[in-house]
N, CA and C of each residue as an Amber inpcrd file, in Angstrom:
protein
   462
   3.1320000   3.2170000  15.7720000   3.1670000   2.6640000  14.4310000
   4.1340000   1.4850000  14.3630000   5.1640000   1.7240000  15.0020000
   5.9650000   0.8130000  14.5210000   5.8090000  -0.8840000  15.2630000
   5.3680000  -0.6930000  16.5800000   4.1820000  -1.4210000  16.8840000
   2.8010000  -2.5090000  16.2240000   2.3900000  -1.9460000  15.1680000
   1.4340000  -2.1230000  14.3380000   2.2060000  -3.3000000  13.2180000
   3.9330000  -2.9360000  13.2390000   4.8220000  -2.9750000  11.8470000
   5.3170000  -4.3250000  12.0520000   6.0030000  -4.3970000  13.6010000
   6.7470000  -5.6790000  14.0420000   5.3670000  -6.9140000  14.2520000
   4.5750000  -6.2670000  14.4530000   3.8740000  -7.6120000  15.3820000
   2.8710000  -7.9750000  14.1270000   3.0190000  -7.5530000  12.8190000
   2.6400000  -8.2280000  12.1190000   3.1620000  -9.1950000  11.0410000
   4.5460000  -8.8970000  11.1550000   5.4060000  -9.3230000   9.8290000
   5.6620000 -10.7450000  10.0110000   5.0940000 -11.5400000   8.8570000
   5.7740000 -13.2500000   9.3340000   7.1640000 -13.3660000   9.0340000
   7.2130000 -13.8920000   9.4140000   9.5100000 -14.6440000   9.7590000
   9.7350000 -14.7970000   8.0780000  11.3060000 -13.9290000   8.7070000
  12.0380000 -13.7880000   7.5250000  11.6130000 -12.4110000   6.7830000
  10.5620000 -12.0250000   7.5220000  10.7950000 -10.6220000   6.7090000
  10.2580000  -9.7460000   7.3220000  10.7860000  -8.4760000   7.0520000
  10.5960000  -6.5170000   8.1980000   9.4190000  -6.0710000   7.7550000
   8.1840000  -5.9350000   8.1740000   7.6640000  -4.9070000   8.0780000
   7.6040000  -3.5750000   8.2040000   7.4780000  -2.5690000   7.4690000
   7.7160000  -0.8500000   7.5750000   7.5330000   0.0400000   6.7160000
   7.8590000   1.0260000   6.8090000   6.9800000   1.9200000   6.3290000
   8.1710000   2.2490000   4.8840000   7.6390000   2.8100000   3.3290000
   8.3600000   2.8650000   2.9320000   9.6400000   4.0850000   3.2240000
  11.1530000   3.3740000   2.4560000  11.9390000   4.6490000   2.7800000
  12.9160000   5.0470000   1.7550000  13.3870000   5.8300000   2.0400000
  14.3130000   6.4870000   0.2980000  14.8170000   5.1000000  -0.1990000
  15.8850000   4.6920000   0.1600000  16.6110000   3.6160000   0.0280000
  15.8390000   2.6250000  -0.6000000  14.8470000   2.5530000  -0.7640000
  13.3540000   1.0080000  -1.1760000  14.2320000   1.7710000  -2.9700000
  14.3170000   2.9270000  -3.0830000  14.7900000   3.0000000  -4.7290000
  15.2870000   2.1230000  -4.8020000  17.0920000   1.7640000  -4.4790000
  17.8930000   0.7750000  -4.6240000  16.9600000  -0.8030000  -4.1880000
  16.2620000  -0.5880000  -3.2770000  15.8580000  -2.3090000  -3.2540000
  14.3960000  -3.1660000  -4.0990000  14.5630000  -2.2420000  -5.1580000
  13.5780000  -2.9780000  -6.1050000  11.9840000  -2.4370000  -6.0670000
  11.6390000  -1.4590000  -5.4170000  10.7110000  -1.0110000  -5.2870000
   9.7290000  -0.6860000  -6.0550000  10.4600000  -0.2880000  -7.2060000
   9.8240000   0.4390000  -8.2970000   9.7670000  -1.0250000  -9.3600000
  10.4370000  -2.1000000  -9.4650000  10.3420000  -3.2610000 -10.1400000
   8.7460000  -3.9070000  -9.6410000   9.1320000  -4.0470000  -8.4560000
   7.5600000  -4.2010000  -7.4800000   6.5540000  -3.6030000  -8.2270000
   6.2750000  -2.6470000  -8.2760000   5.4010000  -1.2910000  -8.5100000
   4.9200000  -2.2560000 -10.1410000   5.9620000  -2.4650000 -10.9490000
   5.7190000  -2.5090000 -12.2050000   4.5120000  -4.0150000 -12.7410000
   4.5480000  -4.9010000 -11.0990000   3.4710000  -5.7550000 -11.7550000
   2.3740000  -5.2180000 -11.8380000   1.9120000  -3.6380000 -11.3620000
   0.5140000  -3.4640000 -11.3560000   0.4360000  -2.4210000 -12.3690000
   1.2350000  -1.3810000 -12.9750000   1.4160000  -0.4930000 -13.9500000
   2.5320000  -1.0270000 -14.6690000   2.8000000  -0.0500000 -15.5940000
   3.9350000   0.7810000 -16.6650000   4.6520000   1.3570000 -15.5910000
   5.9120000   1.9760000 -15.2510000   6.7830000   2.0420000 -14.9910000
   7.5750000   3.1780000 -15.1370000   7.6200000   4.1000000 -15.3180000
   8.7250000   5.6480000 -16.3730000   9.7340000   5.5470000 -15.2470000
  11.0150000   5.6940000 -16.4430000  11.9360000   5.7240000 -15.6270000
  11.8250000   7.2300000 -14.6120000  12.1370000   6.6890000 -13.0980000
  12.2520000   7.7920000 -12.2580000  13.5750000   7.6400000 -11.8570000
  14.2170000   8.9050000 -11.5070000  15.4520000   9.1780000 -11.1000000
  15.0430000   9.3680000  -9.6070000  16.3550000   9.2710000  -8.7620000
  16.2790000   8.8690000  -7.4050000  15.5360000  10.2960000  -6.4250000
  16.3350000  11.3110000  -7.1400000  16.1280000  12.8980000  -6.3970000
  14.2800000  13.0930000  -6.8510000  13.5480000  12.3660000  -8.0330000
  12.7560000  13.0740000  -7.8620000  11.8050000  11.5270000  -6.9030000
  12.0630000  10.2980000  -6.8050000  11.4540000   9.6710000  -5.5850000
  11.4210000  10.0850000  -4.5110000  12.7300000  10.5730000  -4.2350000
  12.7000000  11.5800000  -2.6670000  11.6490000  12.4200000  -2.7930000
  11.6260000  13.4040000  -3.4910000  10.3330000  14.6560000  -3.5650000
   9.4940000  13.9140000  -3.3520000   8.9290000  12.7390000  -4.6840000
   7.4330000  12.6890000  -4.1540000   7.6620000  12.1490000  -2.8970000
   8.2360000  11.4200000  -1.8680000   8.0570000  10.5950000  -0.9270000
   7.5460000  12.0420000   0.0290000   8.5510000  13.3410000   0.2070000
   8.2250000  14.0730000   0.9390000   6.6460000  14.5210000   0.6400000
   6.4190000  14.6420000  -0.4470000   4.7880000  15.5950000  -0.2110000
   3.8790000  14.6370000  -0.0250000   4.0760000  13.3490000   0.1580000
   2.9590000  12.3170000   0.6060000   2.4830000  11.8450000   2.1160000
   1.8780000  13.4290000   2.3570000   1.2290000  13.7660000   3.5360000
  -0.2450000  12.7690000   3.7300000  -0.4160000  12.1830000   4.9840000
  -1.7170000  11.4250000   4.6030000  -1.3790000  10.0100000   4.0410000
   0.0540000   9.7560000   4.0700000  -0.0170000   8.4010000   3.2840000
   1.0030000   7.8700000   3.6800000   0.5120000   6.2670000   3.7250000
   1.0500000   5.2910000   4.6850000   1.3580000   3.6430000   3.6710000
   2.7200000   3.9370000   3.2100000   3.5170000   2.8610000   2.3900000
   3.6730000   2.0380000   3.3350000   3.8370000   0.8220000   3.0280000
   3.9730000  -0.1430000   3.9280000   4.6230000  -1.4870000   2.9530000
   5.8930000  -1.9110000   3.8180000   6.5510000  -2.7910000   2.5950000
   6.9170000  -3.7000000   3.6720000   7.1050000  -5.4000000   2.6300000
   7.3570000  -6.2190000   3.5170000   9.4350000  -6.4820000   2.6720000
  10.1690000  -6.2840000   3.6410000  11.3350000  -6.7940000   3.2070000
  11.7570000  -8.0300000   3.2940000  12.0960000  -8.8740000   2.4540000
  12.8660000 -10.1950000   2.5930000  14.1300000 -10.1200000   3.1000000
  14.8750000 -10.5410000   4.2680000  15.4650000 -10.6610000   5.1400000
  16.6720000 -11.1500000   4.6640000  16.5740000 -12.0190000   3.7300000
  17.3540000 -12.9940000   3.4860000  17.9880000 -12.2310000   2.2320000
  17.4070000 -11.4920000   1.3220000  17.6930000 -10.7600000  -0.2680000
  17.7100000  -9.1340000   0.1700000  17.1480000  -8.4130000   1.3940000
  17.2380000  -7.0130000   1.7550000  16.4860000  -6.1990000   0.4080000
  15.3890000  -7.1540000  -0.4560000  14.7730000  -6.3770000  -1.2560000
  13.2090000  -6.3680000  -1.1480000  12.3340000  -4.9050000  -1.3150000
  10.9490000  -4.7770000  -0.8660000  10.1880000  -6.1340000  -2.0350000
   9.5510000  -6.8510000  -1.4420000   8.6450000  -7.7560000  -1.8540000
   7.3300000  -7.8110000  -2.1730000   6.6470000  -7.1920000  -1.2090000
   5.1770000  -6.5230000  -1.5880000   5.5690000  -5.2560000  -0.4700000
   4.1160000  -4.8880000  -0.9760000   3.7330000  -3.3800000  -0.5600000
   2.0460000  -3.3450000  -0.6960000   1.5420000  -2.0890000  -0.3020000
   0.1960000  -1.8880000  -0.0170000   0.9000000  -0.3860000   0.6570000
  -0.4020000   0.4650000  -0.0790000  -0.2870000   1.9080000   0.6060000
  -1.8810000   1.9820000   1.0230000  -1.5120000   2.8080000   1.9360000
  -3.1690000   3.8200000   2.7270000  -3.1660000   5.5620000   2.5390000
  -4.0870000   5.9360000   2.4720000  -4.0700000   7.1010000   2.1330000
  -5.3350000   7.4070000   2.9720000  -5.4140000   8.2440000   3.7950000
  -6.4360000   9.1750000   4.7680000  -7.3270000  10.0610000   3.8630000
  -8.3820000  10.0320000   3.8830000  -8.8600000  11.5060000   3.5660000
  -9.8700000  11.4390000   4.7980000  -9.9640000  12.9180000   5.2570000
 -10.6210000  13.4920000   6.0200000 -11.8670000  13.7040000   5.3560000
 -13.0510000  13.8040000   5.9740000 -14.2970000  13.8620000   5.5650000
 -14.9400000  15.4430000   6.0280000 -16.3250000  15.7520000   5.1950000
 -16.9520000  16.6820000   5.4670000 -18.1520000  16.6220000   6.4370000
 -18.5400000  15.5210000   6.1110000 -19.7590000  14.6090000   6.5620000
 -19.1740000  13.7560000   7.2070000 -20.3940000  13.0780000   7.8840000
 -20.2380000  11.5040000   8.6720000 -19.5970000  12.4670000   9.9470000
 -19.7730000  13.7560000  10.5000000 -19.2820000  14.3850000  11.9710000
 -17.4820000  14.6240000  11.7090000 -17.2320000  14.6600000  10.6290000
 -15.5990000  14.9200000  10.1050000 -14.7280000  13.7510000  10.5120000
 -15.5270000  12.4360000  10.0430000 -14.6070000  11.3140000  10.4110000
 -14.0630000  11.1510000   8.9370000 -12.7050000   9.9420000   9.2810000
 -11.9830000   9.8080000   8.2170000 -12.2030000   8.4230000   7.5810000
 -11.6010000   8.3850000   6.4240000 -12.1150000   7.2120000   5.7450000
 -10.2930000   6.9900000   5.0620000  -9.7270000   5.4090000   4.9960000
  -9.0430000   4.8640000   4.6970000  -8.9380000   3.8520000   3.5090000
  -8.3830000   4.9570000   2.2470000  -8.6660000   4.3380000   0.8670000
  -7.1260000   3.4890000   1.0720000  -7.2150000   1.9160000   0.2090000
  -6.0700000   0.8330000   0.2720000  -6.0360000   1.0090000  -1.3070000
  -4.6900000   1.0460000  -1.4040000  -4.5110000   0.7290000  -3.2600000
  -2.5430000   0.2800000  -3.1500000  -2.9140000  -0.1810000  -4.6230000
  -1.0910000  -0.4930000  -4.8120000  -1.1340000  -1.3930000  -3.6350000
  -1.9650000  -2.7480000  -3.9140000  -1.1710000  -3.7810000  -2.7850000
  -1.0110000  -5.0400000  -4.2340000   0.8170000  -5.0120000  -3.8920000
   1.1130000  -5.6530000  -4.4110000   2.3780000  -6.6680000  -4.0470000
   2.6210000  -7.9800000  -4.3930000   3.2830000  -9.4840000  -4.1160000
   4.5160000  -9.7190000  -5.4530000   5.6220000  -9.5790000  -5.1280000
   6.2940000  -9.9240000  -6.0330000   6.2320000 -11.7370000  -6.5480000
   5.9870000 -11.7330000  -8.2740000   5.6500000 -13.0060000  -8.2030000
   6.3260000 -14.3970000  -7.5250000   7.2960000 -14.2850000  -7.1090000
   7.9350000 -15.4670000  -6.5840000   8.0780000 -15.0520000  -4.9710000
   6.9550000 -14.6150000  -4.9750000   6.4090000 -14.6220000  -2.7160000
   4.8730000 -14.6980000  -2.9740000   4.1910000 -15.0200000  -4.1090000
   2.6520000 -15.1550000  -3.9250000   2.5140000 -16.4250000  -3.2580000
   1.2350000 -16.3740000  -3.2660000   0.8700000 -17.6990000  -2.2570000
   1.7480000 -17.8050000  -0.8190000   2.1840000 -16.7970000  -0.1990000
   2.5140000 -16.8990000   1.0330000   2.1240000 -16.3300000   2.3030000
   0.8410000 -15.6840000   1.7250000   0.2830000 -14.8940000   2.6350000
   0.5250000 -14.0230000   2.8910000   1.1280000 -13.1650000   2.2590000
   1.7310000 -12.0560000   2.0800000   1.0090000 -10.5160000   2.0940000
   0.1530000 -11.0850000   0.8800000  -0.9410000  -9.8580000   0.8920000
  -1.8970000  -9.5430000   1.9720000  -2.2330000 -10.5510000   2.6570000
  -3.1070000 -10.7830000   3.8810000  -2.1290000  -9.9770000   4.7730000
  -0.4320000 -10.5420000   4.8490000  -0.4250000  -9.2300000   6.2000000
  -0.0720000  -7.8440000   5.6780000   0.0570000  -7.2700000   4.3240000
   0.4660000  -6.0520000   4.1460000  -0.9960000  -5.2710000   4.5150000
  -2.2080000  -6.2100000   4.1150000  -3.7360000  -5.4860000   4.2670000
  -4.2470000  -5.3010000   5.8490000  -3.4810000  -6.5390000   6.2490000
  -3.6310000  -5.8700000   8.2860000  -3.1350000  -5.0220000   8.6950000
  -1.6980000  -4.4640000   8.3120000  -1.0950000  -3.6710000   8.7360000
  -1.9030000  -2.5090000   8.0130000  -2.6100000  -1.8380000   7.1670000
  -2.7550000  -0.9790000   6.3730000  -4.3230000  -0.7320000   7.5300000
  -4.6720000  -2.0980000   7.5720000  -5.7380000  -1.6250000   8.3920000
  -5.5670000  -1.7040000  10.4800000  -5.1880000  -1.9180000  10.3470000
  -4.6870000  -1.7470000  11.8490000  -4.0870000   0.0210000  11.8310000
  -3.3720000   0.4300000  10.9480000  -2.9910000   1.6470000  10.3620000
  -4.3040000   2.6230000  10.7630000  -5.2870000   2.1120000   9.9780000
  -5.9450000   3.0520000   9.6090000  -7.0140000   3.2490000  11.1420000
  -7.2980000   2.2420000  11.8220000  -8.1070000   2.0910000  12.8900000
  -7.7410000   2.7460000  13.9770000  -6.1000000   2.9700000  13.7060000
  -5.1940000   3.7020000  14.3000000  -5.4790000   5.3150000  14.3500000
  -5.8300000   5.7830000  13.5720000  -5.8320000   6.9140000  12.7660000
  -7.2140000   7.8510000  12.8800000  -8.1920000   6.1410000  13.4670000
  -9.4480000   6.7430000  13.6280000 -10.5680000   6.8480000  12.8070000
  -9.9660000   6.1040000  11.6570000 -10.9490000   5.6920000  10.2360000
 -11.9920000   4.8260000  10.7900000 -13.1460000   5.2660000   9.9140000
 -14.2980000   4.8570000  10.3840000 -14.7920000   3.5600000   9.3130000
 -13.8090000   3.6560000   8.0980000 -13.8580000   2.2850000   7.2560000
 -12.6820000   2.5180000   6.6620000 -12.6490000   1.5700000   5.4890000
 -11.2000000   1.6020000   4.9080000 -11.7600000   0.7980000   3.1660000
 -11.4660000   1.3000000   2.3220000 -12.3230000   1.0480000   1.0350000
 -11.2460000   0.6180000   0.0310000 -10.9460000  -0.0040000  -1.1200000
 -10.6990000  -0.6060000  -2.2830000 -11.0320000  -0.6630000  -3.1320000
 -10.1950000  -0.7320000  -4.4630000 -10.9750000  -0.7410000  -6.0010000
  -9.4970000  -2.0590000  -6.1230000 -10.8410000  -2.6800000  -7.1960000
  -9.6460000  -4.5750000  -7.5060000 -10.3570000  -4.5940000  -8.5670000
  -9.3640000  -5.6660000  -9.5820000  -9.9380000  -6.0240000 -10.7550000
 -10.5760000  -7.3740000  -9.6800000 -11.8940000  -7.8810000 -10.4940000
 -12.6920000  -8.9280000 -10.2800000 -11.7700000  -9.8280000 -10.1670000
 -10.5120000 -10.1920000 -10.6370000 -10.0000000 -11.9010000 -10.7720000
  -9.4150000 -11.7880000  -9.1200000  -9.0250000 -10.9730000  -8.6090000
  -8.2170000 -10.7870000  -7.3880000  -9.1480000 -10.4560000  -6.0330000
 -10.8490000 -10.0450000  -6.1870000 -11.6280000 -10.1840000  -5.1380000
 -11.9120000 -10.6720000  -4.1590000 -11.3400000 -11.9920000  -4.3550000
 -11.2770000 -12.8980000  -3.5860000 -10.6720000 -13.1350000  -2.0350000
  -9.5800000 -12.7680000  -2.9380000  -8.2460000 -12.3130000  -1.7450000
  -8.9630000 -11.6780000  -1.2240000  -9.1880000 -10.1320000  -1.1050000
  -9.8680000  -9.1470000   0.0660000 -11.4540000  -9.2750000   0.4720000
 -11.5800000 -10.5290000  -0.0360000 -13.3070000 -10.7470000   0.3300000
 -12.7190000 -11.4400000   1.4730000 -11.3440000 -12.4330000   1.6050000
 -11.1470000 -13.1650000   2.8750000 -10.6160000 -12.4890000   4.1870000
 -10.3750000 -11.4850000   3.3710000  -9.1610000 -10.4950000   4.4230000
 -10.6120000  -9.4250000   4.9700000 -11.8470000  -9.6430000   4.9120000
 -12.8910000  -9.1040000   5.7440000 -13.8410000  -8.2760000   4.6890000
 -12.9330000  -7.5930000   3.4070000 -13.7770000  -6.4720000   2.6300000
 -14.9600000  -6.8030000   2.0290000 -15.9270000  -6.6250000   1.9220000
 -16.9820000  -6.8380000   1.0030000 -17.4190000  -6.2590000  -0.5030000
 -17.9210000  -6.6810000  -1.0550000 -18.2690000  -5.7820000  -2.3910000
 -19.5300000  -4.9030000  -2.1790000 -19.2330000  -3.6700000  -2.7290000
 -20.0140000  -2.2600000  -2.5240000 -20.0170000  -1.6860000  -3.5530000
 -21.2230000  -1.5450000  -4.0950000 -21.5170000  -0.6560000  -5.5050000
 -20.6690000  -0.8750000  -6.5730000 -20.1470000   0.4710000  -7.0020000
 -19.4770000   0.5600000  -8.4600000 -18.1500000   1.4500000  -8.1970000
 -17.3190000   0.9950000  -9.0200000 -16.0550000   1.7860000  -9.5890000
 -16.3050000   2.4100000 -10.9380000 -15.5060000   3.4020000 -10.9180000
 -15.9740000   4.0070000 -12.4390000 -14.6110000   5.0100000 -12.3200000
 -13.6180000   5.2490000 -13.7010000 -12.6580000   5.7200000 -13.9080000
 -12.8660000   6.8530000 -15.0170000 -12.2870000   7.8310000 -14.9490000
 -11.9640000   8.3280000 -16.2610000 -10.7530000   8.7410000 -16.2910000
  -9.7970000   8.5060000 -16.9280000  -8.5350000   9.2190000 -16.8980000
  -8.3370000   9.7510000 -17.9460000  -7.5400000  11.1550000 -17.3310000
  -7.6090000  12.4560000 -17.7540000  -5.9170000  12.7110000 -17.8990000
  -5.5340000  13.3370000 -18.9800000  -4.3050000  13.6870000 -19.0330000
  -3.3490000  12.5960000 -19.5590000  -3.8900000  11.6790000 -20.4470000
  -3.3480000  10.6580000 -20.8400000  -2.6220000  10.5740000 -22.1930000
């Protein structure tokens, strides 16, 4: 893995996997261009970090500021079908606004997929609002059917 981490990161900044400490370096500020936000306290980031079995954070650090900049997670699910191969869902890839346009998102989505090819995934899938398609139409993904949400518990 960590392999996968160095040899993709452009200069000036670490690629890796996320880690407790990303609390203190802005992580959750990150997080907030794509949601709302609730304040989380540090002890319960640790928890969730531990039960996130199957899942592969991936943050690019700025070198120069020691704070997470973008991110992109992978998440495995194992299959029933397709001979019990796995499939590699990408979500939460996100560019803090003053590092867009640097290509940024392009390498958090290699690493996620180099990740996943790793892993033995037999594809690797996405849900995007339409204005941002673009981006992952260049980075190889294609458009496939439909998304459809309902959220529950709101």
């Amino acid at each position: 893995m960590e392999s996968i981490l160095s040899s993709i990161a452009p200069q000036g900044f670490r690629a890796r996997m996320l880690e407790e400490q990303d609390f203190e370096k802005g992580y959750l500020d990150l997080m907030s261009h794509l949601a709302e936000v609730e304040a989380l306290q540090f002890s319960k980031f640790r928890e969730i970090l531990e039960l996130m079995d199957n899942y592969y954070i991936v943050v690019l650090e700025d070198l120069s500021t020691l704070q997470v900049v973008a991110s992109g997670t992978l998440f495995i699910e194992q299959k029933l079908i397709r001979e019990g191969k796995k499939v590699g869902h990408i979500d939460d890839v996100v560019v803090s606004q003053s590092y867009q346009k640097l290509g940024l998102a392009q390498h958090i989505l290699g690493v996620l997929k180099e990740i996943a090819l790793s892993k033995d995934c037999y594809k690797v899938i996405l849900e995007c609002e339409e204005e941002v398609s673009g981006l992952f139409e260049k980075c190889g993904f294609q458009k496939k059917g439909l998304c459809m949400a309902e959220y529950i518990n709101n």
